[in-house]
CSV table of C-alpha atoms in Angstrom, one decimal:
chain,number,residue,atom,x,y,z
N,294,UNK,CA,9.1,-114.3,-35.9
N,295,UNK,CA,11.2,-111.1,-35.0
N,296,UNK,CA,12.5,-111.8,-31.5
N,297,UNK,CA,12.7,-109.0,-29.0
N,298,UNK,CA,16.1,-107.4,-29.0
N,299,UNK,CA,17.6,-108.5,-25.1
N,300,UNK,CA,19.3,-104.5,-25.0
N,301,UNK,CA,15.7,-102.9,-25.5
N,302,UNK,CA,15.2,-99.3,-24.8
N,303,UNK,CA,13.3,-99.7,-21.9
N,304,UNK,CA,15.4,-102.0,-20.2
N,305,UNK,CA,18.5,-99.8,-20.9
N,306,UNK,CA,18.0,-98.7,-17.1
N,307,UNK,CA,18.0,-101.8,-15.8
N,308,UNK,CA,21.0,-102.8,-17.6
N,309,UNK,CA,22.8,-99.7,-16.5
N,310,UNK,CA,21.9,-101.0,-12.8
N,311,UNK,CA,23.3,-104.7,-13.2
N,312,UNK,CA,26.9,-103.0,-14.9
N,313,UNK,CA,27.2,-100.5,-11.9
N,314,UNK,CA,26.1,-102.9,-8.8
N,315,UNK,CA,28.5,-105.2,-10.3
N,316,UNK,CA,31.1,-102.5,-10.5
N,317,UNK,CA,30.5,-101.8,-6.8
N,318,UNK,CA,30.5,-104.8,-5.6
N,319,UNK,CA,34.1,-105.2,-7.1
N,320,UNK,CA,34.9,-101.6,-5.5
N,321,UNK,CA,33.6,-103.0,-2.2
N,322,UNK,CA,36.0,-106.1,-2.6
N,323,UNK,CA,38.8,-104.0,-3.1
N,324,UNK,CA,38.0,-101.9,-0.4
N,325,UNK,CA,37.8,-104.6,1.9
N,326,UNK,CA,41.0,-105.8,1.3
N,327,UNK,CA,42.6,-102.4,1.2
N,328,UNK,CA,41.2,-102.0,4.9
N,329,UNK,CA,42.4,-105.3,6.0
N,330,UNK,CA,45.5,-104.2,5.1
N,331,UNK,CA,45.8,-101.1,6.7
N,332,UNK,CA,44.2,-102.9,10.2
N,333,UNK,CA,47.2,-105.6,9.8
N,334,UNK,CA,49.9,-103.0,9.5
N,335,UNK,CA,48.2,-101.1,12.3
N,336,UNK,CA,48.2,-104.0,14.7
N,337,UNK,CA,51.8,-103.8,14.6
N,338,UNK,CA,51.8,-100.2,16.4
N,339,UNK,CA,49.1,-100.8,18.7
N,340,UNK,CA,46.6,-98.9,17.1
N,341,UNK,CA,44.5,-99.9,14.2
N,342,UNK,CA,43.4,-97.1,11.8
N,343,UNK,CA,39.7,-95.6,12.0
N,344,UNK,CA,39.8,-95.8,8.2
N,345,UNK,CA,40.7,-99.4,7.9
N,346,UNK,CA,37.8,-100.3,10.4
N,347,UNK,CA,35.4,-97.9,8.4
N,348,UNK,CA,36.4,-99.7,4.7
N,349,UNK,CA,35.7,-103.1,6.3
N,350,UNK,CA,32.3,-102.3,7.6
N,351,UNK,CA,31.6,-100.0,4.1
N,352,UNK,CA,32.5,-102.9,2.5
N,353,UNK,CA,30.5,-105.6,4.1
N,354,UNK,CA,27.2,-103.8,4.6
N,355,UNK,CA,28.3,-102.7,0.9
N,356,UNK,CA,28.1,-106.2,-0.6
N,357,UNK,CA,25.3,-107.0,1.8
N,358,UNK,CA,22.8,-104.3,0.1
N,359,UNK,CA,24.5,-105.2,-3.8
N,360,UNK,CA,24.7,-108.8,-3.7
N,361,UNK,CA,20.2,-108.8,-3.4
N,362,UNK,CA,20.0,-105.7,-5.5
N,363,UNK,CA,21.8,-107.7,-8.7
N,364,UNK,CA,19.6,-110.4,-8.5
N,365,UNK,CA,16.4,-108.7,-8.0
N,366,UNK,CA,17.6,-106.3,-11.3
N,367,UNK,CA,18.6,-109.5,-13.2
N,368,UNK,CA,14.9,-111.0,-11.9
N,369,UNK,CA,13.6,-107.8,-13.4
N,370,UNK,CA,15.2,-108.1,-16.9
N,371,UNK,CA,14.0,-111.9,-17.6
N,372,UNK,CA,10.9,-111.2,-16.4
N,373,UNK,CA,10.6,-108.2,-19.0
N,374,UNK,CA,12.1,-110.1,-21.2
N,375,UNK,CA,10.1,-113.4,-20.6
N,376,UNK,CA,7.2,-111.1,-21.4
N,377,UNK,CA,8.1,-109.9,-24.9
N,378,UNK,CA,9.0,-112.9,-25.9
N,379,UNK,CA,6.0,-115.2,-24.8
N,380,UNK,CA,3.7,-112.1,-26.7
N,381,UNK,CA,5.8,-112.8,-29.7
N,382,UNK,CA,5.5,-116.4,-30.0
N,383,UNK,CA,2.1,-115.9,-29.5
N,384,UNK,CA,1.5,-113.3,-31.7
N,385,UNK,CA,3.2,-115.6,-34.6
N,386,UNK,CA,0.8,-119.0,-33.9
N,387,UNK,CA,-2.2,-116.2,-34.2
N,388,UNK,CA,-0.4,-115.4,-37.4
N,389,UNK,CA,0.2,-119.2,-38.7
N,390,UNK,CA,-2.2,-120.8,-41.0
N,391,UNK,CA,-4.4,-123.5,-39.3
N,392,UNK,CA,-3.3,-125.5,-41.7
N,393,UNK,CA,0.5,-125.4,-40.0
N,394,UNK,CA,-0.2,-125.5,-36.7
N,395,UNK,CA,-2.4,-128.8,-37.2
N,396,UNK,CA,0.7,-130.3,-38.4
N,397,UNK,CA,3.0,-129.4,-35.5
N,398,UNK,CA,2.0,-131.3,-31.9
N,399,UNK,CA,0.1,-129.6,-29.6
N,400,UNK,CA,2.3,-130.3,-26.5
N,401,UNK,CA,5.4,-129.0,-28.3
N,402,UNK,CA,3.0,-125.4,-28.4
N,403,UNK,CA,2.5,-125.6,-25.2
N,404,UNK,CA,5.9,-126.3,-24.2
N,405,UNK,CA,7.4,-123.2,-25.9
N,406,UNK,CA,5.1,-121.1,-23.9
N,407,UNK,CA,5.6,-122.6,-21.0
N,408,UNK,CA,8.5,-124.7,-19.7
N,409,UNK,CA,10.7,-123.1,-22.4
N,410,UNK,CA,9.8,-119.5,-21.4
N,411,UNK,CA,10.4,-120.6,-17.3
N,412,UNK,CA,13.7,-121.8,-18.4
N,413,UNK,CA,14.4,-118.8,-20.5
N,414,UNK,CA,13.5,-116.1,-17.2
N,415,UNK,CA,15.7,-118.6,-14.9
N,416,UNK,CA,18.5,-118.3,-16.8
N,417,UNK,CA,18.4,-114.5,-17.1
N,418,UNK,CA,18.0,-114.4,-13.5
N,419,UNK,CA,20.3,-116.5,-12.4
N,420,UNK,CA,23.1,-116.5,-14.8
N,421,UNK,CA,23.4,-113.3,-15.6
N,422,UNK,CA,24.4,-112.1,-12.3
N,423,UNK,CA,27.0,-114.7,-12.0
N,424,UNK,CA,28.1,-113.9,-15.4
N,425,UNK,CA,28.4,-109.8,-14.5
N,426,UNK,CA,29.7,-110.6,-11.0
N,427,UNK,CA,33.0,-112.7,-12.4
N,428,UNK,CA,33.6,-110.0,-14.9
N,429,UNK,CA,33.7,-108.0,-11.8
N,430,UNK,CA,35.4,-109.4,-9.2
N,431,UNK,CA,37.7,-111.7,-10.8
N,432,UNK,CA,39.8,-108.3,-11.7
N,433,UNK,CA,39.3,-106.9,-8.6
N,434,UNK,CA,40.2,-110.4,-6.5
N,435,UNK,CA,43.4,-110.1,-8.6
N,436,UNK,CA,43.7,-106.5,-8.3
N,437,UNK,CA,43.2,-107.1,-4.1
N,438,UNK,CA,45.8,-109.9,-4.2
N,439,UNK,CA,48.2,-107.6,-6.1
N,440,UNK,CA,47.8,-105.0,-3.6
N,441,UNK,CA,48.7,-107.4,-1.3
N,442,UNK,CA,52.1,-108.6,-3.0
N,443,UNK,CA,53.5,-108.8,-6.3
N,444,UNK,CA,53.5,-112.4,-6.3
N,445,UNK,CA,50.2,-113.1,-5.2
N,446,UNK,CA,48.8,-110.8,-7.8
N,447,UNK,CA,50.7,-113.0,-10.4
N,448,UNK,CA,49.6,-116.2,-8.8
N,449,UNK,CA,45.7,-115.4,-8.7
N,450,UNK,CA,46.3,-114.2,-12.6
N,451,UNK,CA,48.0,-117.6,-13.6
N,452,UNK,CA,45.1,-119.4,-11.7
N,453,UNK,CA,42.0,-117.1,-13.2
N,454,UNK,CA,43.4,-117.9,-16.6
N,455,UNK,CA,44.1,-121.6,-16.2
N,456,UNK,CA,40.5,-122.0,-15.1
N,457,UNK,CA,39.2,-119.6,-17.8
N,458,UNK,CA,41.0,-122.0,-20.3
N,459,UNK,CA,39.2,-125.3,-18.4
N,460,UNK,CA,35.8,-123.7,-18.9
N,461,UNK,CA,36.5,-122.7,-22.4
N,462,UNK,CA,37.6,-126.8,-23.3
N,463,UNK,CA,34.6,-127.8,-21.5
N,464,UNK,CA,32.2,-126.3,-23.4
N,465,UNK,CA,31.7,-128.3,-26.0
N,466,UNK,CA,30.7,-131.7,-24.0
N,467,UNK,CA,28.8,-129.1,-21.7
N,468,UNK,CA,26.5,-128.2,-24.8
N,469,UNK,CA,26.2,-131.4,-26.3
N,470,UNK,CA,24.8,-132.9,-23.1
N,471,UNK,CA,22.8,-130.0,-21.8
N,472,UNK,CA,21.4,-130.2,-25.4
N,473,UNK,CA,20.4,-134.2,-24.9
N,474,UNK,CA,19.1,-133.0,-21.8
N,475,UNK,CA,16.7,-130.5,-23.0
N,476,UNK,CA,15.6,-133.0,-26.3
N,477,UNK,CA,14.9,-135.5,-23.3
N,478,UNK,CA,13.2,-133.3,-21.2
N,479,UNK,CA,10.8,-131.6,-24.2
N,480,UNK,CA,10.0,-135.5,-25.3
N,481,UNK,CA,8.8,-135.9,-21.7
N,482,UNK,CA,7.0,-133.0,-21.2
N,483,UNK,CA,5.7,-133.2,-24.4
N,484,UNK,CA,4.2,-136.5,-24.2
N,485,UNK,CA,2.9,-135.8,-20.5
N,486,UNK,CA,0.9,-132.7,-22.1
N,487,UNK,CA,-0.7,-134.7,-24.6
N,488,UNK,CA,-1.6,-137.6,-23.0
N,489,UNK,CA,-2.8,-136.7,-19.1
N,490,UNK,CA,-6.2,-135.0,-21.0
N,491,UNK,CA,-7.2,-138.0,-22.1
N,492,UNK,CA,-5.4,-140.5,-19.0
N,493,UNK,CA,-8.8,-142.1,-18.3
N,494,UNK,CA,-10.0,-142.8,-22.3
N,495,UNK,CA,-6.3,-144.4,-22.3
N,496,UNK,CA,-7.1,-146.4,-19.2
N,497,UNK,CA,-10.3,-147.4,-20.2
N,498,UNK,CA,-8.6,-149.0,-23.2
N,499,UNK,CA,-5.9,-150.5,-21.7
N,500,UNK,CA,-3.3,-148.1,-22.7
N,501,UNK,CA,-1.1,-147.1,-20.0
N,502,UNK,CA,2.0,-147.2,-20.9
């Protein structure tokens, strides 16, 4: 089965969308703090700066429009995605003998074209933006904190890496027991899909459980 490519030429737009709203949404951040700034230092003549008021409210309407706007573009996406991809699988059990899809169980078909494909668009619209907004405004936090001093710039980089590195040693456990999750969850929904059709033929021969 040839999978749909996830950078397809009609979601190149889309794509372009999540990049730049993640962009701004770090520009906002560091606008933000730039105006703080500037209102702090103004407070200590009397008088705080138009400027630093306007770059506070820019960025806080800013990231109040951008934050929706990357999740309904990342909503978007899987659900494109989610498309292709359920008309592919489907297109290659049209294409597979009779004789190999009798050997394979039905609920584990229907599973792949259902609960599979759910999880599939979640995670594109969910993760994604998270994914796009740390590459974002992780930099720009520790861009805003250098702006702010030296050593809080160095401080926020020291932390950002040391919980980079935690994630990175994580992820091994993390995949082995999201992967025991899923083979738990597919033999559950699996046998659920098989078996609820014909609940009252089982109950009628004394085969609940």
């Amino acid at each position: 089965m040839t999978v749909p490519p996830l950078f397809a030429r009609d979601q190149r737009v889309v794509w372009a969308g999540l990049v730049l709203t993640a962009l701004a949404q770090a520009a906002a951040l560091v606008a933000g703090v730039a105006g703080t700034r500037l209102a702090f230092a103004g407070l200590e003549d009397g008088i705080v700066p138009a400027l630093a008021i306007g770059l506070i409210l820019g960025a806080a309407l800013g990231l109040t429009v951008l934050r929706p706007g990357l999740r309904l573009l990342a909503e978007s996406l899987g659900q494109a995605q989610t498309r292709a991809v359920r008309a592919a699988l489907l297109q290659h059990a049209m294409d597979t003998s009779p004789e190999k899809l009798a050997a394979r169980r039905r609920g584990y078909l229907m599973l792949r074209l259902t609960g599979d494909m759910t999880a599939f668009k979640d995670g594109l619209a969910r993760s994604l933006p998270l994914v796009l907004q740390a590459a974002a405004l992780i930099p720009a936090a520790i861009l805003a904190l250098w702006l702010i001093h030296v050593r809080f710039g160095i401080i926020g980089l020291a932390l950002a890496a040391l919980t980079l590195a935690a994630i990175a040693l994580s992820q091994t456990s993390l995949r082995q027991a999201h992967a025991a999750l899923r083979r738990e969850r597919a033999r559950l929904a699996v046998g659920m899909a098989e078996r609820l059709p014909i609940a009252p033929d089982l109950a009628r021969m004394g085969r609940r459980q």
